[in-house]
mmCIF file of C-alpha atoms and ligand atoms in Angstrom:
data_model
loop_
_atom_site.group_PDB
_atom_site.id
_atom_site.type_symbol
_atom_site.label_atom_id
_atom_site.label_comp_id
_atom_site.label_asym_id
_atom_site.label_seq_id
_atom_site.Cartn_x
_atom_site.Cartn_y
_atom_site.Cartn_z
ATOM 1 C CA MET Y 1 1.226 -18.380 12.107
ATOM 2 C CA ARG Y 2 0.698 -21.742 10.421
ATOM 3 C CA LEU Y 3 -1.932 -23.650 12.287
ATOM 4 C CA THR Y 4 -2.370 -27.396 12.011
ATOM 5 C CA PRO Y 5 -5.474 -27.706 9.868
ATOM 6 C CA PRO Y 6 -8.346 -29.880 11.054
ATOM 7 C CA SER Y 7 -8.168 -33.488 9.931
ATOM 8 C CA SER Y 8 -10.273 -33.207 6.783
ATOM 9 C CA THR Y 9 -7.771 -30.670 5.390
ATOM 10 C CA GLN Y 10 -4.542 -32.224 6.654
ATOM 11 C CA LYS Y 11 -2.806 -31.243 3.446
ATOM 12 C CA GLY Y 12 -3.140 -27.617 4.364
ATOM 13 C CA LEU Y 13 -3.929 -24.932 1.844
ATOM 14 C CA LEU Y 14 -1.838 -26.524 -0.917
ATOM 15 C CA GLN Y 15 -2.697 -29.814 -2.621
ATOM 16 C CA THR Y 16 -0.062 -31.832 -0.781
ATOM 17 C CA ASP Y 17 2.305 -31.475 2.180
ATOM 18 C CA GLN Y 18 5.113 -32.343 -0.209
ATOM 19 C CA LEU Y 19 4.342 -29.327 -2.335
ATOM 20 C CA TYR Y 20 4.577 -27.048 0.663
ATOM 21 C CA GLU Y 21 7.845 -28.718 1.725
ATOM 22 C CA TYR Y 22 9.117 -28.229 -1.799
ATOM 23 C CA ILE Y 23 8.434 -24.474 -1.613
ATOM 24 C CA LEU Y 24 10.138 -24.205 1.766
ATOM 25 C CA LYS Y 25 13.175 -26.266 0.804
ATOM 26 C CA THR Y 26 13.642 -24.763 -2.646
ATOM 27 C CA SER Y 27 12.831 -21.099 -2.255
ATOM 28 C CA VAL Y 28 12.431 -20.185 1.420
ATOM 29 C CA TYR Y 29 14.871 -21.942 3.762
ATOM 30 C CA PRO Y 30 18.000 -21.422 1.604
ATOM 31 C CA ARG Y 31 17.382 -17.647 1.681
ATOM 32 C CA GLU Y 32 16.180 -17.329 5.247
ATOM 33 C CA PRO Y 33 18.604 -15.132 7.254
ATOM 34 C CA GLU Y 34 20.524 -17.153 9.862
ATOM 35 C CA LEU Y 35 19.207 -15.164 12.853
ATOM 36 C CA LEU Y 36 15.607 -15.608 11.665
ATOM 37 C CA LYS Y 37 16.205 -19.332 11.392
ATOM 38 C CA GLU Y 38 17.555 -19.197 14.966
ATOM 39 C CA ILE Y 39 14.268 -17.679 16.265
ATOM 40 C CA ARG Y 40 12.279 -20.243 14.246
ATOM 41 C CA ASP Y 41 14.354 -23.109 15.633
ATOM 42 C CA LEU Y 42 14.169 -21.811 19.232
ATOM 43 C CA SER Y 43 10.394 -21.309 18.877
ATOM 44 C CA SER Y 44 9.860 -24.827 17.573
ATOM 45 C CA THR Y 45 10.102 -26.331 21.060
ATOM 46 C CA HIS Y 46 7.484 -23.947 22.472
ATOM 47 C CA PRO Y 47 4.068 -25.614 23.078
ATOM 48 C CA ARG Y 48 2.467 -22.889 20.911
ATOM 49 C CA SER Y 49 5.095 -22.981 18.118
ATOM 50 C CA PHE Y 50 2.229 -23.181 15.594
ATOM 51 C CA MET Y 51 1.695 -19.448 16.267
ATOM 52 C CA VAL Y 52 4.949 -18.403 14.560
ATOM 53 C CA THR Y 53 4.477 -16.687 11.191
ATOM 54 C CA SER Y 54 5.128 -19.124 8.361
ATOM 55 C CA PRO Y 55 8.517 -18.668 6.766
ATOM 56 C CA ASP Y 56 7.006 -18.464 3.259
ATOM 57 C CA ALA Y 57 4.638 -15.675 4.326
ATOM 58 C CA GLY Y 58 7.543 -14.029 6.152
ATOM 59 C CA GLN Y 59 9.700 -14.115 3.069
ATOM 60 C CA PHE Y 60 6.944 -12.422 1.063
ATOM 61 C CA MET Y 61 6.477 -9.747 3.752
ATOM 62 C CA ALA Y 62 10.182 -8.958 3.759
ATOM 63 C CA LEU Y 63 10.090 -8.473 0.020
ATOM 64 C CA ILE Y 64 7.081 -6.107 0.264
ATOM 65 C CA LEU Y 65 8.723 -4.117 3.093
ATOM 66 C CA LYS Y 66 11.721 -3.549 0.835
ATOM 67 C CA LEU Y 67 9.672 -2.856 -2.274
ATOM 68 C CA ILE Y 68 7.774 -0.032 -0.575
ATOM 69 C CA ASN Y 69 10.866 1.205 1.323
ATOM 70 C CA ALA Y 70 9.002 0.876 4.624
ATOM 71 C CA LYS Y 71 10.554 2.874 7.431
ATOM 72 C CA LYS Y 72 7.800 3.314 10.028
ATOM 73 C CA THR Y 73 5.859 0.144 10.774
ATOM 74 C CA ILE Y 74 3.484 -1.271 13.348
ATOM 75 C CA GLU Y 75 3.077 -4.897 14.342
ATOM 76 C CA ILE Y 76 0.271 -6.392 16.409
ATOM 77 C CA GLY Y 77 1.057 -9.862 17.792
ATOM 78 C CA ILE Y 78 4.734 -10.552 18.433
ATOM 79 C CA PHE Y 79 4.891 -13.906 20.233
ATOM 80 C CA THR Y 80 8.578 -15.011 19.964
ATOM 81 C CA GLY Y 81 9.462 -12.269 17.487
ATOM 82 C CA TYR Y 82 9.909 -14.091 14.124
ATOM 83 C CA SER Y 83 7.933 -11.527 12.096
ATOM 84 C CA LEU Y 84 9.374 -8.713 14.208
ATOM 85 C CA LEU Y 85 12.938 -9.712 13.362
ATOM 86 C CA LEU Y 86 12.190 -10.116 9.675
ATOM 87 C CA THR Y 87 10.747 -6.607 9.690
ATOM 88 C CA ALA Y 88 13.714 -5.200 11.589
ATOM 89 C CA LEU Y 89 16.042 -6.811 9.041
ATOM 90 C CA ALA Y 90 14.078 -5.402 6.090
ATOM 91 C CA ILE Y 91 13.746 -1.755 7.138
ATOM 92 C CA PRO Y 92 16.607 0.802 7.114
ATOM 93 C CA ASP Y 93 18.826 1.505 10.127
ATOM 94 C CA ASP Y 94 16.783 4.553 11.116
ATOM 95 C CA GLY Y 95 13.466 2.701 10.671
ATOM 96 C CA LYS Y 96 11.093 2.161 13.633
ATOM 97 C CA ILE Y 97 8.686 -0.617 14.507
ATOM 98 C CA THR Y 98 5.923 -0.123 17.070
ATOM 99 C CA ALA Y 99 5.587 -3.696 18.333
ATOM 100 C CA ILE Y 100 2.553 -4.543 20.446
ATOM 101 C CA ASP Y 101 1.746 -7.699 22.338
ATOM 102 C CA ILE Y 102 -0.423 -8.253 25.373
ATOM 103 C CA ASP Y 103 2.272 -10.540 26.837
ATOM 104 C CA ARG Y 104 5.964 -10.002 26.187
ATOM 105 C CA SER Y 105 7.244 -13.067 28.091
ATOM 106 C CA THR Y 106 7.901 -15.310 25.050
ATOM 107 C CA TYR Y 107 9.522 -12.413 23.206
ATOM 108 C CA ASP Y 108 11.812 -11.694 26.168
ATOM 109 C CA MET Y 109 12.726 -15.351 26.497
ATOM 110 C CA ILE Y 110 13.199 -16.327 22.816
ATOM 111 C CA GLY Y 111 13.275 -13.422 20.376
ATOM 112 C CA LEU Y 112 14.912 -10.565 22.273
ATOM 113 C CA PRO Y 113 18.282 -12.270 22.854
ATOM 114 C CA VAL Y 114 18.547 -12.998 19.115
ATOM 115 C CA ILE Y 115 17.458 -9.453 18.174
ATOM 116 C CA LYS Y 116 20.051 -8.077 20.626
ATOM 117 C CA LYS Y 117 22.683 -10.254 18.988
ATOM 118 C CA ALA Y 118 21.607 -8.860 15.613
ATOM 119 C CA GLY Y 119 22.087 -5.312 16.960
ATOM 120 C CA LEU Y 120 18.548 -4.350 15.982
ATOM 121 C CA THR Y 121 16.888 -3.345 19.274
ATOM 122 C CA HIS Y 122 17.159 0.363 18.396
ATOM 123 C CA LYS Y 123 14.558 -0.155 15.667
ATOM 124 C CA ILE Y 124 11.932 -1.578 18.049
ATOM 125 C CA ASN Y 125 9.578 0.119 20.453
ATOM 126 C CA PHE Y 126 7.920 -2.814 22.239
ATOM 127 C CA ILE Y 127 4.665 -1.979 24.021
ATOM 128 C CA GLU Y 128 3.227 -4.682 26.274
ATOM 129 C CA SER Y 129 -0.520 -4.052 26.122
ATOM 130 C CA ALA Y 130 -3.744 -4.995 24.442
ATOM 131 C CA ALA Y 131 -3.383 -3.496 20.991
ATOM 132 C CA LEU Y 132 -6.611 -1.513 20.635
ATOM 133 C CA PRO Y 133 -5.876 1.077 23.395
ATOM 134 C CA VAL Y 134 -2.369 1.532 21.976
ATOM 135 C CA LEU Y 135 -3.798 2.286 18.515
ATOM 136 C CA GLU Y 136 -6.269 4.692 20.107
ATOM 137 C CA GLN Y 137 -3.465 6.417 21.976
ATOM 138 C CA LEU Y 138 -1.367 6.708 18.812
ATOM 139 C CA LEU Y 139 -4.327 8.345 17.084
ATOM 140 C CA GLN Y 140 -4.515 11.002 19.784
ATOM 141 C CA ASP Y 141 -1.315 12.477 18.410
ATOM 142 C CA PRO Y 142 -2.076 14.048 14.977
ATOM 143 C CA GLU Y 143 1.574 13.502 14.005
ATOM 144 C CA ASN Y 144 0.877 9.798 13.824
ATOM 145 C CA HIS Y 145 -2.026 10.208 11.381
ATOM 146 C CA GLU Y 146 -1.138 8.875 7.913
ATOM 147 C CA SER Y 147 2.438 8.364 9.049
ATOM 148 C CA PHE Y 148 2.951 4.566 8.955
ATOM 149 C CA ASP Y 149 4.215 2.751 5.856
ATOM 150 C CA PHE Y 150 3.317 -0.784 6.874
ATOM 151 C CA ALA Y 151 1.338 -2.764 9.426
ATOM 152 C CA PHE Y 152 1.302 -6.462 10.200
ATOM 153 C CA VAL Y 153 -1.625 -7.901 12.182
ATOM 154 C CA ASP Y 154 -1.289 -11.378 13.645
ATOM 155 C CA ALA Y 155 -3.219 -11.378 16.937
ATOM 156 C CA ASP Y 156 -6.825 -11.784 18.180
ATOM 157 C CA LYS Y 157 -8.966 -12.338 15.069
ATOM 158 C CA ASN Y 158 -12.134 -11.005 16.746
ATOM 159 C CA ASN Y 159 -10.480 -7.565 16.780
ATOM 160 C CA TYR Y 160 -9.199 -7.486 13.176
ATOM 161 C CA ALA Y 161 -12.124 -5.258 12.122
ATOM 162 C CA ASN Y 162 -11.372 -2.821 14.963
ATOM 163 C CA TYR Y 163 -7.667 -2.816 14.122
ATOM 164 C CA HIS Y 164 -8.495 -2.177 10.475
ATOM 165 C CA GLU Y 165 -10.429 1.003 11.248
ATOM 166 C CA LYS Y 166 -7.595 2.441 13.387
ATOM 167 C CA LEU Y 167 -4.829 1.325 11.029
ATOM 168 C CA LEU Y 168 -6.468 2.997 8.054
ATOM 169 C CA LYS Y 169 -6.122 6.293 9.914
ATOM 170 C CA LEU Y 170 -2.514 5.600 10.910
ATOM 171 C CA LEU Y 171 -1.375 4.422 7.493
ATOM 172 C CA LYS Y 172 -0.143 6.687 4.716
ATOM 173 C CA PRO Y 173 -2.100 6.526 1.454
ATOM 174 C CA GLY Y 174 -0.355 3.751 -0.450
ATOM 175 C CA GLY Y 175 0.651 2.073 2.824
ATOM 176 C CA ILE Y 176 0.285 -1.662 3.252
ATOM 177 C CA ILE Y 177 -1.478 -3.743 5.899
ATOM 178 C CA MET Y 178 -0.938 -7.517 6.054
ATOM 179 C CA TYR Y 179 -3.459 -9.651 7.959
ATOM 180 C CA ASP Y 180 -2.367 -13.158 8.896
ATOM 181 C CA ASN Y 181 -4.563 -16.277 9.235
ATOM 182 C CA THR Y 182 -7.251 -15.081 6.887
ATOM 183 C CA LEU Y 183 -7.958 -18.639 5.696
ATOM 184 C CA TRP Y 184 -8.034 -19.958 9.280
ATOM 185 C CA GLY Y 185 -6.645 -23.392 8.538
ATOM 186 C CA GLY Y 186 -9.028 -23.818 5.636
ATOM 187 C CA THR Y 187 -12.045 -23.743 7.965
ATOM 188 C CA VAL Y 188 -13.476 -20.672 6.174
ATOM 189 C CA VAL Y 189 -14.928 -23.041 3.552
ATOM 190 C CA MET Y 190 -16.012 -25.838 5.913
ATOM 191 C CA ALA Y 191 -19.583 -26.606 6.879
ATOM 192 C CA ALA Y 192 -19.988 -25.316 10.440
ATOM 193 C CA GLU Y 193 -20.773 -28.788 11.881
ATOM 194 C CA PHE Y 194 -17.358 -30.124 10.774
ATOM 195 C CA VAL Y 195 -15.325 -27.303 12.320
ATOM 196 C CA PRO Y 196 -13.546 -28.349 15.518
ATOM 197 C CA PRO Y 197 -14.818 -26.340 18.508
ATOM 198 C CA ALA Y 198 -11.442 -24.715 19.085
ATOM 199 C CA TRP Y 199 -11.664 -23.129 15.656
ATOM 200 C CA SER Y 200 -15.311 -22.220 15.406
ATOM 201 C CA GLU Y 201 -15.548 -18.921 17.305
ATOM 202 C CA MET Y 202 -12.691 -17.133 15.504
ATOM 203 C CA ARG Y 203 -13.752 -18.704 12.197
ATOM 204 C CA VAL Y 204 -16.933 -16.631 12.287
ATOM 205 C CA HIS Y 205 -14.923 -13.462 12.807
ATOM 206 C CA VAL Y 206 -12.452 -14.310 10.047
ATOM 207 C CA ILE Y 207 -15.248 -15.053 7.546
ATOM 208 C CA GLU Y 208 -16.987 -11.782 8.399
ATOM 209 C CA PHE Y 209 -13.691 -9.869 8.239
ATOM 210 C CA ASN Y 210 -12.842 -11.311 4.805
ATOM 211 C CA ARG Y 211 -16.324 -10.450 3.483
ATOM 212 C CA ASN Y 212 -16.145 -6.865 4.747
ATOM 213 C CA LEU Y 213 -12.593 -6.378 3.480
ATOM 214 C CA ALA Y 214 -13.628 -7.506 -0.010
ATOM 215 C CA ALA Y 215 -16.306 -4.783 0.018
ATOM 216 C CA ASP Y 216 -14.089 -2.066 1.505
ATOM 217 C CA SER Y 217 -13.532 0.628 -1.107
ATOM 218 C CA ARG Y 218 -10.846 2.305 0.987
ATOM 219 C CA VAL Y 219 -8.343 -0.450 0.189
ATOM 220 C CA GLU Y 220 -7.123 -2.637 -2.657
ATOM 221 C CA ILE Y 221 -6.646 -6.220 -1.535
ATOM 222 C CA SER Y 222 -5.093 -9.523 -2.472
ATOM 223 C CA GLN Y 223 -5.875 -12.774 -0.596
ATOM 224 C CA LEU Y 224 -2.678 -14.783 -0.680
ATOM 225 C CA PRO Y 225 -2.674 -18.539 0.042
ATOM 226 C CA LEU Y 226 0.648 -18.236 1.937
ATOM 227 C CA GLY Y 227 1.009 -19.845 5.357
ATOM 228 C CA ASP Y 228 -2.450 -19.806 6.896
ATOM 229 C CA GLY Y 229 -3.687 -17.165 4.471
ATOM 230 C CA LEU Y 230 -2.276 -13.692 4.276
ATOM 231 C CA THR Y 231 -4.356 -10.758 3.055
ATOM 232 C CA MET Y 232 -2.491 -7.785 1.721
ATOM 233 C CA CYS Y 233 -4.280 -4.398 1.677
ATOM 234 C CA ARG Y 234 -3.094 -1.226 0.049
ATOM 235 C CA ARG Y 235 -4.619 1.911 1.517
ATOM 236 C CA LEU Y 236 -6.050 4.114 -1.228
HETATM 237 C C1 LIG E 301 0.059 -15.698 16.351
HETATM 238 S S1 LIG E 301 0.972 -14.950 17.642
HETATM 239 C C2 LIG E 301 2.007 -13.833 16.768
HETATM 240 C C3 LIG E 301 3.100 -14.521 16.036
HETATM 241 C C4 LIG E 301 4.161 -13.631 15.522
HETATM 242 N N1 LIG E 301 3.691 -12.789 14.446
HETATM 243 C C5 LIG E 301 5.382 -14.427 15.066
HETATM 244 O O1 LIG E 301 5.869 -14.256 13.964
HETATM 245 O O2 LIG E 301 5.851 -15.276 15.859
HETATM 246 C C6 LIG E 301 -0.296 -13.934 18.353
HETATM 247 C C7 LIG E 301 0.181 -13.001 19.461
HETATM 248 O O3 LIG E 301 -0.869 -12.045 19.651
HETATM 249 C C8 LIG E 301 -0.888 -11.685 21.013
HETATM 250 N N2 LIG E 301 -2.203 -11.123 21.338
HETATM 251 C C9 LIG E 301 -3.381 -11.769 21.503
HETATM 252 N N3 LIG E 301 -4.359 -10.905 21.757
HETATM 253 C C10 LIG E 301 -3.800 -9.663 21.750
HETATM 254 C C11 LIG E 301 -4.296 -8.359 21.947
HETATM 255 N N4 LIG E 301 -5.589 -8.137 22.212
HETATM 256 N N5 LIG E 301 -3.449 -7.330 21.852
HETATM 257 C C12 LIG E 301 -2.140 -7.537 21.584
HETATM 258 N N6 LIG E 301 -1.604 -8.757 21.409
HETATM 259 C C13 LIG E 301 -2.436 -9.812 21.483
HETATM 260 C C14 LIG E 301 -0.565 -12.998 21.744
HETATM 261 O O4 LIG E 301 -0.025 -12.725 23.026
HETATM 262 C C15 LIG E 301 0.420 -13.665 20.782
HETATM 263 O O5 LIG E 301 1.768 -13.459 21.202
#
């Protein structure tokens, strides 16, 4: 998701809004698949449209999914289904996505009709639930251990550390996890007194998560300034 940054960082994570527009117009939008654009456009009228994964981060994820030949993936946080569709488009026809969201109503309303039109529903196992119990349930079956190629996490930031522990067990060595919103609108570098209240609670979790991830010897990482900050982890 690309959140609207607080006023003191209105220019986002890049130096200017124009620079971000330039990236979108030059490299991202012209190559964005039509059906993905359809979900983005339909989502734009939703009051929480800011939650949709940024198209630049999405483009990068699609490239990584193809580079690693991802076939079995897991996604936490679906909302309208933008990142879900880009994943379904990137994996092979016999690929499978375990898609988890605590509330499937926006997906049913906005994303699902487009994904049906794309003929991609067979790749998606949507589970409407809080994510943590689903990960715990998956781990009860030894066949799921070290079986996933890729995971995308874009949900409740206070649980990222919990998701990380479970996902490391579910992921194959060499598998990739992407965490969205790891720069939290730029607030990770703000003095606490300037952070708007709506951002402050999760900011603490994001800062702690980033610090722990940097010290985690079980993964290689790269903090990417795409969208609202995307951290890529490779399980060792
Ligand atoms: C930022 S949105 C996901 C955006 C999505 N990746 C996209 O491209 O549109 C976050 C989603 O996480 C879901 N969510 C929040 N807490 C959750 C939890 N504990 N378990 C599962 N899903 C959760 C919300 O319902 C919401 O749809």
